[in-house]
Amino acid sequence: MSHRVSLTQYLIEQQRGAAQLPAQLRLLIEVVARACKSIAISVNKGALGDVLGTAGSENVQGEVQKKLDIIANEVLIEANEWGGHLAGMASEEMDDMHAVPNRYPQGEYLLLFDPLDGSSNIDVNVSIGTIFSVLKHKGGDVTNDSFLQPGTAQVCAGYCVYGPQTTLVLTVGQGVVMFTLDREQGSWVMTDSDVRIPEDTKEFAINMSNLRHWAPPMKRYIDECLEGKDGVRGKDFNMRWVASMVADVHRILTRGGIFMYPWDKREPNKPGKLRLMYEANPMSFLVEQAGGMSTNGTQRIMELQPTQLHERVSVMLGSKNEVARVTQYHLDQGT
Ligand code: AHM
Ligand code: MG
């Protein structure tokens, strides 16, 4: 039988190898992975575990919280606050950052997460996930401002997708690796050690119902895709939209494609729907590590300096040549 590499073995090898992964960061990743296992169990129970439906509350962004949004948030906090590896946590579901209680030792890292991404898919039994990002605390008291570091400062990012399989996808800046949850053993088993996104693609992911609200460069890009073989692109495109960023990005890391959630004129002062710190930055780190590209239409997402914890951003990521094209259309029109 061929040897199967576990998450622990991979992390220990990263600790010994070129990445020189610090022990605290290794512990952090193991704890997050364990929390994801626990969230996966709740997700799987569904109606039997009384975890479906809304919780009757709203988050800081005015979105209705689902029971699983809150459960997943609590699981991640509880799992991470006592280990001594963290200085603080910030979540899409909490107004402000969560400091590690004084009774526990303080660590060097900051953990950010979207505990349950794709909330609208929970009740309809479609893939959802957890997205996370890790920064280094620069010292002093931990405040919301401690988290306002650009994506290039991330030391680790990943997500767990709860779908037909439960898959953990990770980068510590040494490429992208995937682990599948072996439910009988309760362990994460490496199932892809060098994820690469093809540079070209014929598949796009965007919420087409918003088409009439987009800026001209965005419309131009999609119009040209829709023209197919007869248009300037000279090839037919396929479309996919799961409405869970984790699932759409997972497909792109697996077989290529481009994912876009652009600015639109319904709320002109809002740069986009997705969150820079909990969604766009970690996904951009993964995509770049897999050879893809990620921009907000004009700039590399990972170089944006955040000004607030719950900042929104326009997102275009995936296969390099397509992201470069749609970015060029935006630059050409100065939008
Ligand atoms: P959530 O974190 O509240 O679930 O919202 C983010 C999700 C993304 O996962 C997904 O790409 C997008 O919102 C779907 O938006 P839409 O409902 O416009 O299709
Ligand atoms: Mg989300």
Short mmCIF file of C-alpha atoms and ligand atoms in Angstrom, two decimals:
data_model
loop_
_atom_site.label_atom_id
_atom_site.label_comp_id
_atom_site.label_asym_id
_atom_site.label_seq_id
_atom_site.Cartn_x
_atom_site.Cartn_y
_atom_site.Cartn_z
CA MET A 1 0.00 0.00 0.00
CA SER A 2 1.38 3.40 -0.91
CA HIS A 3 2.12 5.74 1.98
CA ARG A 4 -0.47 8.43 2.51
CA VAL A 5 0.75 11.78 3.83
CA SER A 6 -1.29 13.23 6.68
CA LEU A 7 -1.71 16.94 7.43
CA THR A 8 0.52 16.52 10.50
CA GLN A 9 3.30 14.91 8.46
CA TYR A 10 3.08 17.63 5.80
CA LEU A 11 3.29 20.37 8.44
CA ILE A 12 6.24 18.74 10.20
CA GLU A 13 8.03 18.48 6.86
CA GLN A 14 7.31 22.18 6.27
CA GLN A 15 8.74 22.91 9.72
CA ARG A 16 11.96 21.08 8.86
CA GLY A 17 12.17 22.18 5.23
CA ALA A 18 12.50 25.40 3.19
CA ALA A 19 9.38 27.00 4.70
CA GLN A 20 10.86 26.74 8.24
CA LEU A 21 7.28 26.74 9.47
CA PRO A 22 7.30 27.99 13.07
CA ALA A 23 5.88 25.53 15.66
CA GLN A 24 3.18 28.01 16.74
CA LEU A 25 1.96 28.34 13.17
CA ARG A 26 1.90 24.56 12.79
CA LEU A 27 -0.22 24.30 15.92
CA LEU A 28 -2.52 27.04 14.62
CA ILE A 29 -3.11 25.21 11.33
CA GLU A 30 -3.76 21.91 13.14
CA VAL A 31 -6.27 23.61 15.45
CA VAL A 32 -8.09 25.29 12.54
CA ALA A 33 -8.20 21.95 10.69
CA ARG A 34 -9.67 20.27 13.80
CA ALA A 35 -12.29 23.02 14.09
CA CYS A 36 -13.21 22.47 10.41
CA LYS A 37 -13.70 18.77 11.17
CA SER A 38 -16.12 19.68 13.90
CA ILE A 39 -17.97 22.16 11.61
CA ALA A 40 -18.15 19.43 8.94
CA ILE A 41 -19.92 17.15 11.44
CA SER A 42 -22.55 19.83 12.16
CA VAL A 43 -22.99 20.55 8.44
CA ASN A 44 -23.51 16.85 7.74
CA LYS A 45 -26.16 16.48 10.42
CA GLY A 46 -28.31 19.14 8.76
CA ALA A 47 -31.94 19.00 9.86
CA LEU A 48 -31.16 16.08 12.20
CA GLY A 49 -28.85 18.31 14.22
CA ASP A 50 -31.26 21.26 14.20
CA VAL A 51 -28.57 23.41 12.56
CA LEU A 52 -30.54 24.70 9.54
CA GLY A 53 -32.44 27.98 9.25
CA THR A 54 -31.85 31.49 10.51
CA ALA A 55 -30.67 32.44 13.98
CA GLY A 56 -32.84 35.56 14.16
CA SER A 57 -29.87 37.94 14.35
CA GLU A 58 -27.86 40.13 11.96
CA ASN A 59 -24.11 40.56 11.58
CA VAL A 60 -22.26 43.87 11.45
CA GLN A 61 -22.93 44.10 7.72
CA GLY A 62 -26.68 43.83 8.19
CA GLU A 63 -26.86 40.28 6.82
CA VAL A 64 -29.23 37.80 8.47
CA GLN A 65 -27.19 35.17 10.33
CA LYS A 66 -27.89 31.49 9.85
CA LYS A 67 -27.62 29.08 12.79
CA LEU A 68 -24.58 27.50 11.16
CA ASP A 69 -22.85 30.91 10.74
CA ILE A 70 -22.98 31.26 14.52
CA ILE A 71 -22.11 27.63 15.31
CA ALA A 72 -19.07 27.71 13.01
CA ASN A 73 -17.93 31.03 14.48
CA GLU A 74 -18.13 29.65 18.02
CA VAL A 75 -16.34 26.43 17.10
CA LEU A 76 -13.42 28.40 15.61
CA ILE A 77 -13.15 30.75 18.60
CA GLU A 78 -13.37 28.01 21.20
CA ALA A 79 -10.82 25.84 19.43
CA ASN A 80 -8.32 28.65 19.00
CA GLU A 81 -8.39 30.79 22.12
CA TRP A 82 -6.54 28.61 24.63
CA GLY A 83 -3.63 27.14 22.61
CA GLY A 84 -1.20 30.04 23.14
CA HIS A 85 -0.62 30.49 19.41
CA LEU A 86 -2.87 33.51 18.85
CA ALA A 87 -2.91 37.17 19.82
CA GLY A 88 -6.42 37.69 18.45
CA MET A 89 -9.11 36.68 15.99
CA ALA A 90 -11.40 38.56 13.61
CA SER A 91 -14.44 37.14 11.89
CA GLU A 92 -16.94 38.16 9.24
CA GLU A 93 -19.61 37.39 11.85
CA MET A 94 -18.26 39.60 14.68
CA ASP A 95 -18.38 43.42 14.84
CA ASP A 96 -14.90 43.73 16.35
CA MET A 97 -11.87 41.56 16.82
CA HIS A 98 -11.83 38.96 19.61
CA ALA A 99 -8.81 39.20 21.91
CA VAL A 100 -7.46 36.05 23.52
CA PRO A 101 -8.73 36.09 27.15
CA ASN A 102 -6.12 37.05 29.75
CA ARG A 103 -6.24 33.62 31.40
CA TYR A 104 -4.55 32.12 28.34
CA PRO A 105 -1.05 32.82 27.01
CA GLN A 106 -0.82 35.24 24.08
CA GLY A 107 0.76 34.03 20.85
CA GLU A 108 2.26 35.79 17.85
CA TYR A 109 -0.45 35.27 15.26
CA LEU A 110 -3.70 36.86 14.15
CA LEU A 111 -6.40 34.63 12.68
CA LEU A 112 -9.14 35.94 10.39
CA PHE A 113 -12.03 33.87 9.10
CA ASP A 114 -15.31 33.67 7.29
CA PRO A 115 -16.67 30.83 9.45
CA LEU A 116 -19.35 29.70 7.01
CA ASP A 117 -19.04 30.98 3.47
CA GLY A 118 -21.96 30.55 1.07
CA SER A 119 -24.59 30.91 3.79
CA SER A 120 -27.44 31.03 1.25
CA ASN A 121 -26.58 27.43 0.31
CA ILE A 122 -26.76 25.93 3.83
CA ASP A 123 -30.45 25.08 3.80
CA VAL A 124 -30.45 23.77 0.22
CA ASN A 125 -27.67 21.21 0.76
CA VAL A 126 -25.15 22.77 -1.63
CA SER A 127 -21.39 23.08 -0.92
CA ILE A 128 -20.35 25.67 1.67
CA GLY A 129 -17.07 26.28 3.46
CA THR A 130 -14.78 28.00 5.96
CA ILE A 131 -12.13 30.49 4.74
CA PHE A 132 -9.18 31.59 6.89
CA SER A 133 -6.14 33.85 6.77
CA VAL A 134 -3.19 34.20 9.16
CA LEU A 135 -1.13 37.33 9.84
CA LYS A 136 1.68 38.02 12.26
CA HIS A 137 0.93 40.34 15.16
CA LYS A 138 3.35 43.25 15.06
CA GLY A 139 3.34 43.71 18.84
CA GLY A 140 1.61 45.90 21.43
CA ASP A 141 -2.05 45.69 22.39
CA VAL A 142 -4.22 43.83 19.91
CA THR A 143 -6.86 46.09 18.37
CA ASN A 144 -8.87 46.09 15.13
CA ASP A 145 -6.00 48.09 13.59
CA SER A 146 -3.54 45.22 14.23
CA PHE A 147 -5.38 43.26 11.50
CA LEU A 148 -5.14 46.00 8.87
CA GLN A 149 -2.22 44.47 6.97
CA PRO A 150 -2.13 43.88 3.20
CA GLY A 151 -2.65 40.36 1.83
CA THR A 152 1.07 40.13 1.02
CA ALA A 153 1.67 39.92 4.80
CA GLN A 154 -0.30 36.66 5.10
CA VAL A 155 1.81 33.75 6.37
CA CYS A 156 -0.87 31.16 5.70
CA ALA A 157 -4.30 30.97 4.07
CA GLY A 158 -6.77 28.25 3.31
CA TYR A 159 -10.31 27.04 3.18
CA CYS A 160 -12.29 23.95 3.92
CA VAL A 161 -15.10 23.04 1.53
CA TYR A 162 -18.00 20.99 2.91
CA GLY A 163 -19.24 19.29 -0.24
CA PRO A 164 -19.58 15.71 -1.49
CA GLN A 165 -16.09 15.44 0.03
CA THR A 166 -14.69 17.57 2.85
CA THR A 167 -11.48 19.11 1.53
CA LEU A 168 -8.94 21.35 3.23
CA VAL A 169 -6.88 23.53 0.90
CA LEU A 170 -3.83 25.26 2.28
CA THR A 171 -0.86 27.47 1.49
CA VAL A 172 2.04 28.50 3.72
CA GLY A 173 3.68 30.23 0.77
CA GLN A 174 5.15 27.02 -0.67
CA GLY A 175 2.50 26.21 -3.27
CA VAL A 176 -0.98 24.88 -2.63
CA VAL A 177 -1.84 21.48 -1.14
CA MET A 178 -5.16 19.69 -0.70
CA PHE A 179 -6.22 17.25 2.02
CA THR A 180 -9.37 15.14 1.96
CA LEU A 181 -11.05 14.20 5.24
CA ASP A 182 -10.98 10.44 5.82
CA ARG A 183 -14.10 10.13 7.95
CA GLU A 184 -13.37 6.60 9.19
CA GLN A 185 -9.90 7.55 10.42
CA GLY A 186 -10.86 11.10 11.34
CA SER A 187 -7.71 12.34 9.61
CA TRP A 188 -6.75 14.71 6.82
CA VAL A 189 -5.01 12.87 3.95
CA MET A 190 -3.04 14.71 1.28
CA THR A 191 -4.73 14.24 -2.09
CA ASP A 192 -2.95 16.91 -4.16
CA SER A 193 0.53 18.18 -3.40
CA ASP A 194 1.05 20.71 -6.19
CA VAL A 195 -2.13 22.47 -7.25
CA ARG A 196 -1.73 24.48 -10.49
CA ILE A 197 -4.35 26.61 -12.23
CA PRO A 198 -4.16 26.39 -16.04
CA GLU A 199 -3.31 29.80 -17.54
CA ASP A 200 -6.13 29.62 -20.08
CA THR A 201 -9.74 28.67 -19.58
CA LYS A 202 -13.14 28.55 -21.27
CA GLU A 203 -15.15 28.76 -18.06
CA PHE A 204 -16.32 31.85 -16.16
CA ALA A 205 -18.15 32.29 -12.86
CA ILE A 206 -20.17 35.43 -12.19
CA ASN A 207 -23.67 36.26 -10.98
CA MET A 208 -25.13 37.08 -14.41
CA SER A 209 -28.33 38.50 -12.92
CA ASN A 210 -26.34 41.64 -12.05
CA LEU A 211 -25.20 42.25 -15.65
CA ARG A 212 -27.20 45.43 -16.17
CA HIS A 213 -25.54 47.03 -13.13
CA TRP A 214 -21.89 46.42 -14.12
CA ALA A 215 -19.32 48.93 -15.37
CA PRO A 216 -18.62 48.93 -19.17
CA PRO A 217 -15.31 46.95 -18.99
CA MET A 218 -17.02 44.15 -17.06
CA LYS A 219 -19.91 44.04 -19.56
CA ARG A 220 -17.45 44.04 -22.45
CA TYR A 221 -15.54 41.05 -21.05
CA ILE A 222 -18.68 38.97 -20.49
CA ASP A 223 -20.30 40.02 -23.80
CA GLU A 224 -17.21 38.80 -25.63
CA CYS A 225 -17.32 35.46 -23.76
CA LEU A 226 -21.00 35.08 -24.66
CA GLU A 227 -20.31 35.72 -28.36
CA GLY A 228 -18.36 32.46 -28.29
CA LYS A 229 -16.81 31.05 -31.46
CA ASP A 230 -18.33 33.77 -33.65
CA GLY A 231 -16.93 36.66 -31.62
CA VAL A 232 -13.50 38.18 -30.96
CA ARG A 233 -12.57 35.39 -28.55
CA GLY A 234 -13.06 32.72 -31.20
CA LYS A 235 -14.09 30.07 -28.66
CA ASP A 236 -17.20 29.02 -26.75
CA PHE A 237 -17.32 29.63 -23.01
CA ASN A 238 -19.10 27.68 -20.30
CA MET A 239 -20.59 29.26 -17.16
CA ARG A 240 -20.77 28.02 -13.55
CA TRP A 241 -22.04 29.88 -10.46
CA VAL A 242 -22.42 27.99 -7.19
CA ALA A 243 -22.91 31.17 -5.08
CA SER A 244 -20.43 29.80 -2.53
CA MET A 245 -17.04 31.40 -3.16
CA VAL A 246 -15.31 28.37 -1.64
CA ALA A 247 -16.96 26.01 -4.12
CA ASP A 248 -16.33 28.28 -7.12
CA VAL A 249 -12.68 28.83 -6.16
CA HIS A 250 -12.26 25.11 -5.48
CA ARG A 251 -13.41 24.33 -9.02
CA ILE A 252 -10.95 26.91 -10.38
CA LEU A 253 -8.05 25.44 -8.37
CA THR A 254 -9.04 22.01 -9.68
CA ARG A 255 -9.63 22.67 -13.39
CA GLY A 256 -9.14 26.39 -14.06
CA GLY A 257 -11.59 29.20 -14.73
CA ILE A 258 -12.21 32.80 -13.76
CA PHE A 259 -14.30 33.99 -10.81
CA MET A 260 -15.62 37.54 -10.65
CA TYR A 261 -17.68 39.53 -8.16
CA PRO A 262 -17.31 43.06 -9.56
CA TRP A 263 -18.38 46.50 -8.38
CA ASP A 264 -21.87 47.37 -9.53
CA LYS A 265 -23.87 50.56 -9.64
CA ARG A 266 -26.64 49.56 -7.24
CA GLU A 267 -24.41 50.64 -4.37
CA PRO A 268 -21.79 52.80 -6.11
CA ASN A 269 -19.91 53.65 -2.92
CA LYS A 270 -19.35 49.98 -2.07
CA PRO A 271 -16.32 48.52 -3.91
CA GLY A 272 -17.98 45.10 -4.16
CA LYS A 273 -19.86 42.45 -2.21
CA LEU A 274 -17.02 40.28 -0.96
CA ARG A 275 -14.82 41.02 2.03
CA LEU A 276 -11.14 41.84 1.56
CA MET A 277 -9.87 40.36 4.83
CA TYR A 278 -11.94 37.17 5.15
CA GLU A 279 -12.53 36.18 1.52
CA ALA A 280 -10.53 38.06 -1.11
CA ASN A 281 -7.08 38.05 0.53
CA PRO A 282 -6.94 34.36 1.52
CA MET A 283 -8.36 33.25 -1.84
CA SER A 284 -5.91 35.54 -3.68
CA PHE A 285 -2.96 34.06 -1.77
CA LEU A 286 -4.07 30.53 -2.73
CA VAL A 287 -4.74 31.46 -6.35
CA GLU A 288 -1.37 33.20 -6.78
CA GLN A 289 0.43 30.30 -5.12
CA ALA A 290 -1.23 28.01 -7.69
CA GLY A 291 0.02 30.16 -10.60
CA GLY A 292 -3.16 32.20 -11.06
CA MET A 293 -3.82 35.93 -10.77
CA SER A 294 -6.12 38.06 -8.62
CA THR A 295 -7.08 41.74 -8.98
CA ASN A 296 -9.85 44.16 -8.09
CA GLY A 297 -10.00 45.20 -11.77
CA THR A 298 -7.04 47.56 -11.60
CA GLN A 299 -4.72 46.44 -8.77
CA ARG A 300 -3.37 43.25 -7.27
CA ILE A 301 -5.73 42.48 -4.37
CA MET A 302 -2.92 41.34 -2.07
CA GLU A 303 -1.28 44.78 -2.31
CA LEU A 304 -4.33 46.74 -1.18
CA GLN A 305 -3.87 48.45 2.19
CA PRO A 306 -7.01 47.71 4.24
CA THR A 307 -8.52 50.64 6.11
CA GLN A 308 -11.19 48.73 8.04
CA LEU A 309 -11.80 45.20 9.24
CA HIS A 310 -14.96 44.55 7.24
CA GLU A 311 -13.79 46.29 4.05
CA ARG A 312 -15.34 45.15 0.76
CA VAL A 313 -13.57 44.72 -2.53
CA SER A 314 -14.24 43.89 -6.17
CA VAL A 315 -12.77 40.48 -7.04
CA MET A 316 -11.46 38.93 -10.30
CA LEU A 317 -9.35 35.82 -9.83
CA GLY A 318 -8.32 32.56 -11.43
CA SER A 319 -6.65 31.59 -14.72
CA LYS A 320 -3.91 34.12 -15.39
CA ASN A 321 -4.61 35.08 -19.00
CA GLU A 322 -8.32 35.70 -18.40
CA VAL A 323 -7.75 37.77 -15.24
CA ALA A 324 -5.07 39.77 -17.09
CA ARG A 325 -7.55 40.42 -19.93
CA VAL A 326 -10.45 41.63 -17.79
CA THR A 327 -8.01 43.74 -15.72
CA GLN A 328 -6.65 45.32 -18.90
CA TYR A 329 -10.21 46.21 -20.01
CA HIS A 330 -10.69 48.06 -16.70
CA LEU A 331 -7.30 49.82 -16.97
CA ASP A 332 -8.02 50.85 -20.58
CA GLN A 333 -11.26 52.53 -19.54
CA GLY A 334 -9.87 54.03 -16.37
CA THR A 335 -12.58 52.45 -14.19
P1 AHM B 1 -21.46 34.90 2.71
O1 AHM B 1 -20.06 34.92 3.23
O2 AHM B 1 -22.40 35.72 3.55
O3 AHM B 1 -21.97 33.53 2.45
O4 AHM B 1 -21.47 35.71 1.29
C1 AHM B 1 -20.49 35.52 0.33
C2 AHM B 1 -21.02 34.73 -0.84
C3 AHM B 1 -19.90 34.12 -1.65
O5 AHM B 1 -19.57 32.87 -1.13
C4 AHM B 1 -20.51 34.01 -3.02
O6 AHM B 1 -19.54 34.07 -4.05
C5 AHM B 1 -21.44 35.18 -3.09
O7 AHM B 1 -21.70 35.57 -1.74
C6 AHM B 1 -22.72 34.85 -3.75
O8 AHM B 1 -23.43 36.01 -4.00
P2 AHM B 1 -24.84 36.02 -4.79
O9 AHM B 1 -25.86 35.74 -3.74
O10 AHM B 1 -24.92 37.40 -5.34
O11 AHM B 1 -24.83 34.96 -5.84
MG MG B 2 -18.35 34.55 2.73
#
